[in-house]
């Protein structure tokens, strides 16, 4: 997750943080500290060119503060690209709270963090991420209104996972259209790795379409449940990388497309929900291209969750949210065409489109 080089990079520079911010294009990085509650947090605003910087708050037991800094810088920049490629009027931001979510979290600490978010006057809007719960978000919300992803019972957009799954499904269908000239997934052999909140919803769409579904997870209970519900075939452990499949859908962890798996994967398309699927964006993006495997960029096709919270800010209803998410289909096609035409990886093509939109907005 955190590149050691980045950490060393920060350590070895004279003016490390400002230099890193300028290299990565960050507008603002806020370090938050409160002795009473023990809060240590970093809020990174990468860009507000297209709108307020939105991104979740992650609570994680980092080994040191530099790790936390690198993580928040990288994640906030990723949010800028995700919002831009999805055509949303949002910038990219992220926050990290340094500490063990199981043992160091208190309501007071969350409220104190909320106060810091409030000082940014809406330039940064937060949401739930790893290590955070709905209850934590409610504590933060006591101190600031700049919070999204509120439960439906409180008038918010609720769990974004079903919308994320719909977006992944759209990206997958567009990839099929590009590769095979038809987006019909009936009879296609599709392996979904990770059948949690997003993966299970994706399996639902695929089963409705008549795909041949293989599922893989570390939870036996979840595997048995989803297999029984949707008639999917269970493939345990690493064997998922060896089966004969048309589409591989990584919906568990990042970096599952790497040197080790690429020598085994027997598929024509990769389209899934996990963030940072390519262990090395440049190297593995190029390897996929050379192997003729279509790769639907993760930060584009998993943007449904962001679109869902964006809808909350804009006051869109569920129909509008799904219509906006459906656009992932056409954007995926545009990116795959650009990739082929310009001989660049699909990941690079997506990044370029995202960057162009931001540059255009800055020059207006
Ligand atoms: P989740 O925690 O509900 O589900 C993840 C599933 O993966 C779990 O069932 C877990 O048991 C399984 N898993 C973990 N390690 C595994 C392994 N090594 N092999 C196989 N299975 C494994 O998470 P989610 O909300 O469904 O998100 C899935 C992925 O999509 C994550 O990478 C997440 O960052 C990304 N994502 C989610 C959303 C969203 O709206 N939830 C939005 C964008 C991106």
XYZ file of C-alpha atoms and ligand atoms in Angstrom:
408
model
C 0.000 0.000 0.000
C 2.701 2.478 0.983
C 5.755 2.684 -1.185
C 8.929 2.533 0.840
C 10.590 4.785 -1.714
C 8.045 7.487 -1.013
C 8.826 7.341 2.682
C 12.569 7.501 2.110
C 11.974 10.244 -0.372
C 10.238 12.361 2.221
C 12.915 11.661 4.811
C 15.837 12.634 2.634
C 14.666 16.012 1.389
C 15.487 19.432 2.890
C 11.952 20.718 2.491
C 10.260 17.358 2.226
C 6.593 18.046 2.636
C 6.270 21.153 0.494
C 8.433 19.552 -2.182
C 6.333 16.387 -2.168
C 3.142 18.468 -2.289
C 4.441 20.376 -5.253
C 5.540 17.194 -7.060
C 2.149 15.604 -6.584
C 0.180 18.823 -7.056
C -1.425 19.148 -3.631
C -3.043 22.415 -2.658
C -3.116 22.019 1.095
C -2.073 19.563 3.783
C -3.387 20.083 7.292
C -1.752 18.415 10.279
C -4.112 18.068 13.220
C -3.083 17.362 16.801
C -5.007 17.424 20.066
C -3.392 16.421 23.345
C -6.600 16.006 25.295
C -8.113 13.383 23.005
C -4.815 12.052 21.602
C -5.901 12.885 18.069
C -3.259 12.867 15.362
C -4.623 13.316 11.877
C -3.665 14.597 8.451
C -6.113 16.079 5.975
C -4.833 16.365 2.410
C -6.579 18.480 -0.180
C -5.134 17.560 -3.540
C -7.325 19.665 -5.790
C -10.362 21.903 -5.600
C -10.220 22.840 -9.284
C -13.496 21.089 -10.065
C -15.193 21.512 -6.680
C -14.744 20.805 -2.977
C -12.250 18.049 -2.188
C -14.166 14.928 -1.220
C -12.683 11.755 0.188
C -13.113 9.450 3.136
C -11.362 9.433 6.483
C -9.273 6.353 7.211
C -8.187 5.344 10.730
C -5.141 3.120 10.574
C -2.289 2.052 12.826
C 0.535 3.404 10.691
C 4.083 2.452 11.617
C 5.044 6.109 11.660
C 3.764 9.533 10.671
C 5.589 9.553 7.342
C 3.717 6.449 6.288
C 0.482 8.197 7.132
C 1.552 11.263 5.188
C 2.447 9.274 2.094
C -0.806 7.373 2.271
C -2.959 10.487 2.533
C -1.066 12.249 -0.271
C -1.459 9.272 -2.607
C -5.092 8.590 -1.744
C -6.193 12.229 -2.060
C -4.616 12.506 -5.521
C -6.444 9.323 -6.530
C -9.727 10.945 -5.505
C -9.031 13.909 -7.798
C -8.663 11.567 -10.793
C -11.697 9.514 -9.837
C -13.971 12.558 -9.535
C -12.637 14.141 -12.698
C -12.920 11.058 -14.933
C -16.471 10.565 -13.656
C -17.427 14.069 -14.751
C -18.241 15.188 -11.193
C -17.804 18.751 -9.963
C -15.647 17.572 -7.088
C -12.009 17.792 -6.164
C -9.900 15.188 -4.423
C -9.147 14.952 -0.738
C -8.594 12.382 1.964
C -7.930 12.267 5.682
C -6.086 9.812 7.873
C -6.323 9.448 11.627
C -3.225 7.820 13.040
C -4.116 5.128 15.553
C -5.598 1.734 16.195
C -9.289 1.863 15.305
C -10.003 -0.966 17.747
C -8.279 0.413 20.837
C -7.589 4.137 20.403
C -10.893 5.447 19.136
C -13.206 7.535 21.311
C -16.254 9.668 20.596
C -14.353 12.745 21.822
C -11.508 12.036 19.404
C -13.994 11.790 16.534
C -15.714 15.010 17.556
C -12.357 16.777 17.784
C -11.546 15.563 14.289
C -14.917 16.912 13.139
C -13.916 20.337 14.502
C -10.793 20.291 12.362
C -12.849 19.372 9.286
C -15.133 22.309 10.097
C -12.189 24.741 10.100
C -11.770 24.007 6.379
C -15.208 25.539 5.705
C -16.305 22.904 3.205
C -13.115 22.896 1.124
C -12.798 19.308 2.349
C -15.820 17.012 2.677
C -15.323 13.768 4.521
C -16.925 10.292 4.350
C -16.455 6.819 5.812
C -13.381 4.769 4.927
C -11.347 1.906 6.397
C -11.421 1.781 10.209
C -14.446 4.061 10.510
C -18.058 3.259 11.363
C -21.421 4.922 10.880
C -21.330 5.840 14.565
C -17.963 7.605 14.135
C -19.382 9.593 11.232
C -22.297 10.646 13.416
C -19.831 11.948 16.043
C -17.949 13.905 13.366
C -21.235 15.244 12.069
C -21.998 16.731 15.486
C -19.169 19.207 14.790
C -19.385 19.745 11.042
C -21.915 19.450 8.275
C -19.209 18.645 5.746
C -19.825 14.893 5.909
C -21.321 12.591 3.258
C -22.387 8.958 3.056
C -25.046 9.478 5.716
C -27.402 6.516 6.388
C -30.656 6.530 4.412
C -32.566 6.619 7.708
C -31.010 10.067 8.291
C -31.819 11.305 4.799
C -28.496 10.357 3.222
C -27.512 8.140 0.306
C -26.701 5.114 2.498
C -24.399 2.219 1.594
C -22.646 3.102 -1.695
C -21.701 -0.536 -2.493
C -24.712 -1.423 -4.698
C -24.033 1.677 -6.828
C -20.342 0.780 -7.015
C -21.296 -2.720 -8.207
C -23.568 -1.251 -10.881
C -20.718 0.928 -12.156
C -18.348 -2.043 -12.273
C -20.995 -3.986 -14.184
C -21.285 -1.102 -16.690
C -17.490 -0.937 -17.100
C -17.391 -4.698 -17.600
C -20.105 -4.612 -20.257
C -18.362 -1.768 -22.098
C -15.110 -3.758 -22.055
C -16.978 -6.757 -23.484
C -18.430 -4.572 -26.227
C -14.971 -3.307 -27.067
C -13.339 -6.735 -27.041
C -16.039 -8.932 -28.543
C -18.359 -6.497 -30.359
C -21.236 -7.363 -28.014
C -21.844 -6.511 -24.381
C -23.912 -9.610 -23.778
C -22.376 -11.422 -20.818
C -24.636 -14.465 -21.115
C -22.545 -17.614 -20.967
C -19.324 -15.679 -20.305
C -17.121 -17.236 -17.646
C -16.550 -14.568 -15.002
C -14.465 -14.941 -11.843
C -15.376 -12.565 -9.021
C -12.647 -12.448 -6.385
C -14.019 -11.009 -3.133
C -17.772 -11.331 -2.719
C -18.294 -8.739 0.002
C -20.536 -5.697 -0.263
C -19.612 -4.867 -3.855
C -18.723 -8.358 -5.119
C -22.012 -9.926 -4.081
C -24.012 -7.167 -5.775
C -21.938 -7.685 -8.913
C -22.655 -11.432 -8.802
C -26.360 -10.562 -8.657
C -26.171 -8.558 -11.901
C -24.145 -11.285 -13.604
C -26.492 -14.052 -12.540
C -29.462 -12.073 -13.879
C -27.636 -11.906 -17.191
C -26.880 -15.626 -17.296
C -23.098 -15.524 -16.908
C -21.179 -18.564 -15.686
C -19.936 -17.269 -12.344
C -16.948 -18.387 -10.291
C -16.512 -16.916 -6.834
C -13.492 -16.689 -4.578
C -13.215 -15.349 -1.027
C -11.400 -16.054 2.219
C -14.744 -16.326 4.016
C -16.184 -19.838 3.640
C -19.477 -18.665 5.087
C -19.833 -15.927 2.469
C -18.813 -18.332 -0.311
C -21.468 -20.860 0.669
C -24.121 -18.167 1.005
C -23.454 -16.538 -2.388
C -23.002 -19.890 -4.170
C -26.366 -21.102 -2.916
C -28.134 -17.825 -3.691
C -26.858 -17.319 -7.247
C -25.728 -20.775 -8.385
C -22.089 -19.680 -8.570
C -19.162 -22.130 -8.484
C -16.728 -21.803 -5.579
C -13.003 -21.676 -6.367
C -10.870 -21.595 -3.244
C -7.533 -19.909 -2.651
C -5.009 -19.118 -5.359
C -6.624 -21.532 -7.829
C -8.766 -18.596 -8.989
C -5.803 -17.354 -11.051
C -5.572 -20.621 -12.995
C -9.121 -21.256 -14.120
C -10.234 -20.783 -17.694
C -12.244 -17.539 -17.658
C -13.299 -14.722 -19.961
C -13.325 -11.981 -17.325
C -11.440 -11.598 -14.062
C -13.176 -9.237 -11.595
C -10.958 -8.327 -8.626
C -13.283 -7.114 -5.862
C -11.186 -7.855 -2.774
C -7.773 -6.277 -2.358
C -5.465 -4.116 -4.441
C -2.352 -5.248 -6.341
C -3.824 -8.603 -7.395
C -2.541 -7.966 -10.925
C 1.173 -8.507 -10.476
C 4.164 -10.452 -11.856
C 3.014 -13.617 -10.136
C -0.648 -13.568 -11.212
C -0.015 -12.257 -14.733
C 1.917 -15.380 -15.616
C -1.151 -17.405 -14.628
C -4.238 -15.348 -15.506
C -6.099 -16.809 -18.454
C -8.674 -14.127 -19.263
C -9.462 -11.532 -21.930
C -10.782 -8.746 -19.724
C -10.022 -7.462 -16.222
C -12.795 -5.367 -14.687
C -13.382 -5.155 -10.956
C -14.039 -2.931 -7.955
C -10.801 -3.129 -5.966
C -8.687 0.015 -5.742
C -5.159 -0.020 -7.180
C -5.495 -3.392 -8.900
C -2.215 -3.045 -10.801
C 0.732 -3.637 -8.460
C 2.757 -1.371 -10.766
C 0.569 0.880 -12.925
C 3.144 1.385 -15.652
C 4.742 -2.060 -15.838
C 1.633 -4.203 -15.377
C -0.520 -1.862 -17.470
C 1.931 -2.386 -20.322
C 2.121 -6.151 -19.740
C -1.663 -6.406 -19.998
C -1.582 -4.450 -23.236
C 1.109 -6.710 -24.665
C -0.917 -9.777 -23.685
C -4.023 -8.354 -25.396
C -5.979 -8.259 -22.133
C -8.459 -5.379 -21.875
C -8.110 -3.576 -18.550
C -10.991 -1.366 -17.393
C -9.271 1.248 -15.154
C -10.264 0.641 -11.541
C -10.631 4.279 -10.505
C -13.117 4.820 -13.322
C -15.329 1.762 -13.045
C -15.452 1.704 -9.225
C -16.546 5.369 -9.052
C -20.201 4.468 -8.405
C -19.679 4.894 -4.655
C -18.334 8.401 -5.168
C -21.222 9.192 -7.520
C -23.570 7.985 -4.795
C -22.190 10.406 -2.187
C -22.002 13.176 -4.792
C -25.723 12.639 -5.355
C -26.268 13.204 -1.655
C -24.614 16.634 -1.931
C -26.521 17.494 -5.107
C -29.816 16.105 -3.838
C -30.205 13.638 -6.737
C -32.576 10.721 -6.322
C -31.655 7.060 -6.868
C -32.746 7.169 -10.525
C -30.426 10.090 -11.292
C -27.591 8.433 -9.367
C -27.877 5.263 -11.435
C -28.172 7.262 -14.673
C -24.934 9.071 -13.835
C -23.265 5.781 -12.921
C -24.415 4.267 -16.213
C -22.218 6.834 -17.991
C -19.243 4.729 -16.853
C -20.136 2.514 -19.847
C -19.448 5.241 -22.439
C -16.428 6.626 -20.605
C -14.895 3.137 -20.507
C -15.393 2.796 -24.269
C -13.811 6.248 -24.858
C -10.797 5.285 -22.778
C -10.285 1.925 -24.454
C -10.465 3.602 -27.877
C -7.977 6.292 -26.819
C -5.661 3.629 -25.421
C -5.626 1.712 -28.706
C -5.395 4.787 -30.916
C -2.505 6.358 -29.020
C -0.754 3.128 -28.074
C -0.902 3.946 -24.369
C -2.246 1.826 -21.514
C -5.907 2.226 -20.572
C -4.800 3.383 -17.127
C -2.692 6.135 -18.678
C -5.507 7.068 -21.086
C -7.908 7.461 -18.153
C -5.422 9.570 -16.202
C -4.852 11.837 -19.198
C -8.593 12.448 -19.672
C -8.970 13.205 -15.954
C -6.009 15.604 -16.010
C -7.231 17.404 -19.134
C -10.591 18.152 -17.525
C -8.838 19.650 -14.498
C -6.446 21.719 -16.631
C -9.325 23.046 -18.721
C -11.186 24.081 -15.617
C -8.081 25.860 -14.255
C -7.590 27.795 -17.515
C -11.221 28.993 -17.606
P -15.842 -5.825 1.671
O -14.909 -5.771 2.807
O -17.322 -5.798 1.908
O -15.561 -7.145 0.801
C -14.285 -7.596 0.507
C -14.364 -9.109 0.402
O -13.095 -9.601 -0.021
C -14.684 -9.792 1.731
O -15.736 -10.731 1.569
C -13.358 -10.483 2.112
O -13.555 -11.675 2.843
C -12.775 -10.742 0.749
N -11.320 -10.907 0.751
C -10.391 -10.283 1.521
N -9.164 -10.727 1.225
C -9.306 -11.640 0.242
C -8.404 -12.441 -0.487
N -7.095 -12.388 -0.264
N -8.902 -13.261 -1.425
C -10.221 -13.347 -1.668
N -11.141 -12.605 -1.000
C -10.691 -11.773 -0.064
O -15.403 -4.643 0.700
P -16.259 -3.981 -0.448
O -16.932 -2.779 0.074
O -17.038 -5.020 -1.152
O -15.100 -3.453 -1.410
C -14.396 -4.355 -2.241
C -13.246 -3.623 -2.907
O -13.741 -2.545 -3.710
C -12.259 -2.979 -1.934
O -10.971 -3.053 -2.496
C -12.716 -1.530 -1.873
O -11.647 -0.662 -1.560
C -13.169 -1.308 -3.297
N -14.187 -0.257 -3.425
C -15.349 -0.363 -2.734
C -16.310 0.643 -2.875
C -17.622 0.559 -2.148
O -18.544 1.311 -2.500
N -17.779 -0.314 -1.173
C -16.071 1.746 -3.728
C -14.862 1.802 -4.443
C -13.924 0.788 -4.271
